[in-house]
mmCIF file with all atom_site columns, C-alpha atoms in Angstrom:
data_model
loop_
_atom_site.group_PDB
_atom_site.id
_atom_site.type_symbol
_atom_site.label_atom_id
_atom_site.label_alt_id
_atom_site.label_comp_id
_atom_site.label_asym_id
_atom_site.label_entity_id
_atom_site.label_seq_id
_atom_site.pdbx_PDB_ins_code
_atom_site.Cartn_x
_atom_site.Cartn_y
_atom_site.Cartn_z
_atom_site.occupancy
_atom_site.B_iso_or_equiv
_atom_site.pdbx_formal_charge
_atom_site.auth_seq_id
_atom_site.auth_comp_id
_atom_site.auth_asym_id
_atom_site.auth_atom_id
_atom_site.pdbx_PDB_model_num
ATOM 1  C CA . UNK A 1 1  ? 88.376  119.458 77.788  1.00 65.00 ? 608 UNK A CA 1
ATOM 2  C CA . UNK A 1 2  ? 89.513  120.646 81.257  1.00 67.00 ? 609 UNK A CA 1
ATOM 3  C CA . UNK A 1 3  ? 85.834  120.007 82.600  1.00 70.00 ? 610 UNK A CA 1
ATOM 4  C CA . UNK A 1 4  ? 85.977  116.464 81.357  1.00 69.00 ? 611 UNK A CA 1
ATOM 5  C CA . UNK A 1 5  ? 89.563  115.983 83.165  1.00 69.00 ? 612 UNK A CA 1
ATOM 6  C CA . UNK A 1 6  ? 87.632  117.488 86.365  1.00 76.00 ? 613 UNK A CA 1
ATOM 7  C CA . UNK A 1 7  ? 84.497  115.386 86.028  1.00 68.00 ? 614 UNK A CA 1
ATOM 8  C CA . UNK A 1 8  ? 86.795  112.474 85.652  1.00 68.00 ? 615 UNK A CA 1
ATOM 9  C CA . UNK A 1 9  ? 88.763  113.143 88.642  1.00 68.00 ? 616 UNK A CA 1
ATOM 10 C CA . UNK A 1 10 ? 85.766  114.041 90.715  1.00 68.00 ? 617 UNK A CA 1
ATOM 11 C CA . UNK A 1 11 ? 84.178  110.636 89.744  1.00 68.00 ? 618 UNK A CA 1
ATOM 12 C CA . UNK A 1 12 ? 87.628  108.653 90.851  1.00 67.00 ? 619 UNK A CA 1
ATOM 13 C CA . UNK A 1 13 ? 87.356  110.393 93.885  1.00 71.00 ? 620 UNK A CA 1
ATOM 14 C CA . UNK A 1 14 ? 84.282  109.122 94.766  1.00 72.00 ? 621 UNK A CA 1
ATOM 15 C CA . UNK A 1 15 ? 85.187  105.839 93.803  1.00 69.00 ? 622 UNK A CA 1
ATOM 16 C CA . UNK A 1 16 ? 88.252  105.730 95.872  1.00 68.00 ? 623 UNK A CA 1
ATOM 17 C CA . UNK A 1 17 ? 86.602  107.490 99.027  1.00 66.00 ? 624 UNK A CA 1
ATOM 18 C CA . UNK A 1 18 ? 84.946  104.238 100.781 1.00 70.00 ? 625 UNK A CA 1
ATOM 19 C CA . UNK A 1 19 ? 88.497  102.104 100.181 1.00 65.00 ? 626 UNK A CA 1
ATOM 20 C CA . UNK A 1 20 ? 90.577  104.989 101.711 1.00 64.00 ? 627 UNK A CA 1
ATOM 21 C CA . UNK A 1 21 ? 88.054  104.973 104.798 1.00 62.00 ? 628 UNK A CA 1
ATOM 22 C CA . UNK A 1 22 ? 87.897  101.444 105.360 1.00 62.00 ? 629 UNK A CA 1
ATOM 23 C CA . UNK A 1 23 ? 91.459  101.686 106.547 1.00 60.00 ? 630 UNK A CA 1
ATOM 24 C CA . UNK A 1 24 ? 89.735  103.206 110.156 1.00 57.00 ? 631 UNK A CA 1
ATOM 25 C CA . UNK A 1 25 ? 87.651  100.769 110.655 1.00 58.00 ? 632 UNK A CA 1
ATOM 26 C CA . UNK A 1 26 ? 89.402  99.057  112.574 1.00 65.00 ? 633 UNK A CA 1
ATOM 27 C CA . UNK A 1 27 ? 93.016  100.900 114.691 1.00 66.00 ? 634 UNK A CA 1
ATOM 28 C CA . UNK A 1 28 ? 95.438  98.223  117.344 1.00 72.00 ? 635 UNK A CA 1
ATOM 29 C CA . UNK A 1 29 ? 94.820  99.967  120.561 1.00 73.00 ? 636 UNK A CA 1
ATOM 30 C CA . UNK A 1 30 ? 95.780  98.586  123.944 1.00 69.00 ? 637 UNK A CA 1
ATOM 31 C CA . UNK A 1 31 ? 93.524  99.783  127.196 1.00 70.00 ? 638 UNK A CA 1
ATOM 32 C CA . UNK A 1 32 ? 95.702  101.163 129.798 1.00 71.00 ? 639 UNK A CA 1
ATOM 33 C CA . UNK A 1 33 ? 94.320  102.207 133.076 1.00 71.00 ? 640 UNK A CA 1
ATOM 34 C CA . UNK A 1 34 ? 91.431  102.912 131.367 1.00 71.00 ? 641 UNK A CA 1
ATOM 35 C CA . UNK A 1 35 ? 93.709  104.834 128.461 1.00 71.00 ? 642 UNK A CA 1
ATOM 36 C CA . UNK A 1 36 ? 93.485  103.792 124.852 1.00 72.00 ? 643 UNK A CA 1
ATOM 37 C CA . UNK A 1 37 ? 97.124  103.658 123.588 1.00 75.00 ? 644 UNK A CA 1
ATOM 38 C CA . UNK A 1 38 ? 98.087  103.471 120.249 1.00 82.00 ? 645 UNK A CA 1
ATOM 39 C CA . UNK A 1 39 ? 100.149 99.809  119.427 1.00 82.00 ? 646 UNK A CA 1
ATOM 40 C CA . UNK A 1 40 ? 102.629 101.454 117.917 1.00 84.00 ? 647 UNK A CA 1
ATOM 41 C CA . UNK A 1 41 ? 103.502 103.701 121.231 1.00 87.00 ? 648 UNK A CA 1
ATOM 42 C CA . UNK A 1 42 ? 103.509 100.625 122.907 1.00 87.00 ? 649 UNK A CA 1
ATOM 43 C CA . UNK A 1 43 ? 105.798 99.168  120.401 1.00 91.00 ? 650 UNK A CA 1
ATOM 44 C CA . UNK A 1 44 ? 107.759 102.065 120.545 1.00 93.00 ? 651 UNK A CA 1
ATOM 45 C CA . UNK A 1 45 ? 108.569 102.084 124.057 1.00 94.00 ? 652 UNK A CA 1
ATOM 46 C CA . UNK A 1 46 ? 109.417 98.228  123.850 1.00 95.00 ? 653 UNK A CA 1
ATOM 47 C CA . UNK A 1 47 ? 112.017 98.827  121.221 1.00 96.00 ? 654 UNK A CA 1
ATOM 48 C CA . UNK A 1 48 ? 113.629 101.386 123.100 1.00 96.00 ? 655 UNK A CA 1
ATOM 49 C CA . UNK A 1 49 ? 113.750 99.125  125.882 1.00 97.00 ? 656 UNK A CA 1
ATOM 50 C CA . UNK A 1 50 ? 115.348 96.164  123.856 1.00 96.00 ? 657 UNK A CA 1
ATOM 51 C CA . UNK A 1 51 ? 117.741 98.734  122.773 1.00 97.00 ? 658 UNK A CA 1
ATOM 52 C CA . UNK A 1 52 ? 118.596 100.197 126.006 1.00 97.00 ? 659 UNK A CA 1
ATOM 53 C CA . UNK A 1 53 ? 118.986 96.101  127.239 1.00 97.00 ? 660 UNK A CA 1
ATOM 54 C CA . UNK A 1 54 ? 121.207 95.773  123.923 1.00 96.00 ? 661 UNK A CA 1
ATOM 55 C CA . UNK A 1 55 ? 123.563 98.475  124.676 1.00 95.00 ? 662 UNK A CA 1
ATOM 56 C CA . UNK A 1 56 ? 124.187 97.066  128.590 1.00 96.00 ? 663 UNK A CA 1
ATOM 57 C CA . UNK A 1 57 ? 124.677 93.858  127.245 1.00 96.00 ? 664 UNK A CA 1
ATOM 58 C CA . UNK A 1 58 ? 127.456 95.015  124.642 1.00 94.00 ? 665 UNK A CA 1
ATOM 59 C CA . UNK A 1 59 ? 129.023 97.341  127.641 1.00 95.00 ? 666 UNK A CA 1
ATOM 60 C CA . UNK A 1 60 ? 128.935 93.957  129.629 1.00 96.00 ? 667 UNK A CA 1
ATOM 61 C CA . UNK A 1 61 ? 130.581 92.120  126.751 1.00 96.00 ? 668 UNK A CA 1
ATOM 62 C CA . UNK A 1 62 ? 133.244 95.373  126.388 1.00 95.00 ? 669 UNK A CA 1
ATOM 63 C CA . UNK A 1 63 ? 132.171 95.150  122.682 1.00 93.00 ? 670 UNK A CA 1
ATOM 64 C CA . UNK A 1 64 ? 133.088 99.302  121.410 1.00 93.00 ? 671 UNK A CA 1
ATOM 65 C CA . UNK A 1 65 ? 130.399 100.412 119.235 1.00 92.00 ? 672 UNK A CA 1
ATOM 66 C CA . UNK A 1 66 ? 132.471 103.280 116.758 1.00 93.00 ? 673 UNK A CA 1
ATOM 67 C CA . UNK A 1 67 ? 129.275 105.317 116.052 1.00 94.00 ? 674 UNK A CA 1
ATOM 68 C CA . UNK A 1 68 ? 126.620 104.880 119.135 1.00 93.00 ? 675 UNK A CA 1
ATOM 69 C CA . UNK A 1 69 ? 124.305 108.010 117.865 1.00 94.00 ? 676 UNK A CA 1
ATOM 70 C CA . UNK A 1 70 ? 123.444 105.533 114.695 1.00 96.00 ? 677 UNK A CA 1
ATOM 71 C CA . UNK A 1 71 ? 123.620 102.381 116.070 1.00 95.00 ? 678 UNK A CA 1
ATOM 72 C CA . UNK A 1 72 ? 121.322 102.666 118.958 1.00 96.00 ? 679 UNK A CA 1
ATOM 73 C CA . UNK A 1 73 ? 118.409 104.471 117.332 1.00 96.00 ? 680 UNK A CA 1
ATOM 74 C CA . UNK A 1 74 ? 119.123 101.993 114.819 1.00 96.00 ? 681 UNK A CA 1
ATOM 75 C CA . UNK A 1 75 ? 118.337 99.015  117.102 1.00 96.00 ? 682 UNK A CA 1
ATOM 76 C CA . UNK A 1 76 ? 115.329 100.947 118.690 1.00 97.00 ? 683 UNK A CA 1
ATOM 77 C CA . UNK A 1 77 ? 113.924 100.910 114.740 1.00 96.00 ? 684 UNK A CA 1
ATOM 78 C CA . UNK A 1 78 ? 115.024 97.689  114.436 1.00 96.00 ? 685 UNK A CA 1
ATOM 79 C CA . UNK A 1 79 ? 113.438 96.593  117.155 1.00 96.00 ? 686 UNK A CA 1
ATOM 80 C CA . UNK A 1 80 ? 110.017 98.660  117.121 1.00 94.00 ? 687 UNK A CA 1
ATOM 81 C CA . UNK A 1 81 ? 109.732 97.151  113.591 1.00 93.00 ? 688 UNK A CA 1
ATOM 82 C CA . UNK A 1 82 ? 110.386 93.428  114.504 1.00 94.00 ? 689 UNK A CA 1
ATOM 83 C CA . UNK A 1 83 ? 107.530 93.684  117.309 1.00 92.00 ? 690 UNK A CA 1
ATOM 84 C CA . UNK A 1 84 ? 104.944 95.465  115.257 1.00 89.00 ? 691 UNK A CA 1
ATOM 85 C CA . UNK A 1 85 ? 105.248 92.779  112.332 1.00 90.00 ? 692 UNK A CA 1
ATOM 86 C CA . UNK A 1 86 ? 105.750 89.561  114.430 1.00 90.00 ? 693 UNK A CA 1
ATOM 87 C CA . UNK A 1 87 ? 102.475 90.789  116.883 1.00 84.00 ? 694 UNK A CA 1
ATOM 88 C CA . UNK A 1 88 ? 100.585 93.214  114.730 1.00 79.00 ? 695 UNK A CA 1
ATOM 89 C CA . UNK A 1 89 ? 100.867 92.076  110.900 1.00 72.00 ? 696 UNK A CA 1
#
């Protein structure tokens, strides 16, 4: 019985191995100076970059944030997220 499990599994495997692959084919890079750079690093670095324009615009406002080691990692999330799925999805 435990063969037949195995033989099972071992056939799924197989089954599932060119759909699991396919997911390569094709990865969002960006060529920088001649450096391939992952889109989501580039994402990255734009939402901490909203989130760093965020916070001087609510010190410019005098808006006091109570908890700024959630919120602002928060809005970098927030942010990275927004530009991945509005450029990338």
């Amino acid at each position: 019985m435990a063969r037949a499990i195995t033989l099972v599994l071992f056939f799924f495997e197989i089954a599932l191995l060119p759909w699991l692959v396919s997911g390569c084919s094709r990865a969002p890079t960006f060529d920088i100076v001649g450096s391939f750079f992952p889109a989501w690093l580039v994402c990255l670095v734009i939402g901490i970059l909203l989130a760093a324009l965020a916070r001087w615009l609510l010190l410019r406002q005098q808006i006091v944030v109570v908890w700024p080691i959630l919120v602002y990692p928060s809005l970098a999330a927030l942010f990275t997220f927004l530009f991945w799925l509005v450029f990338f999805s």
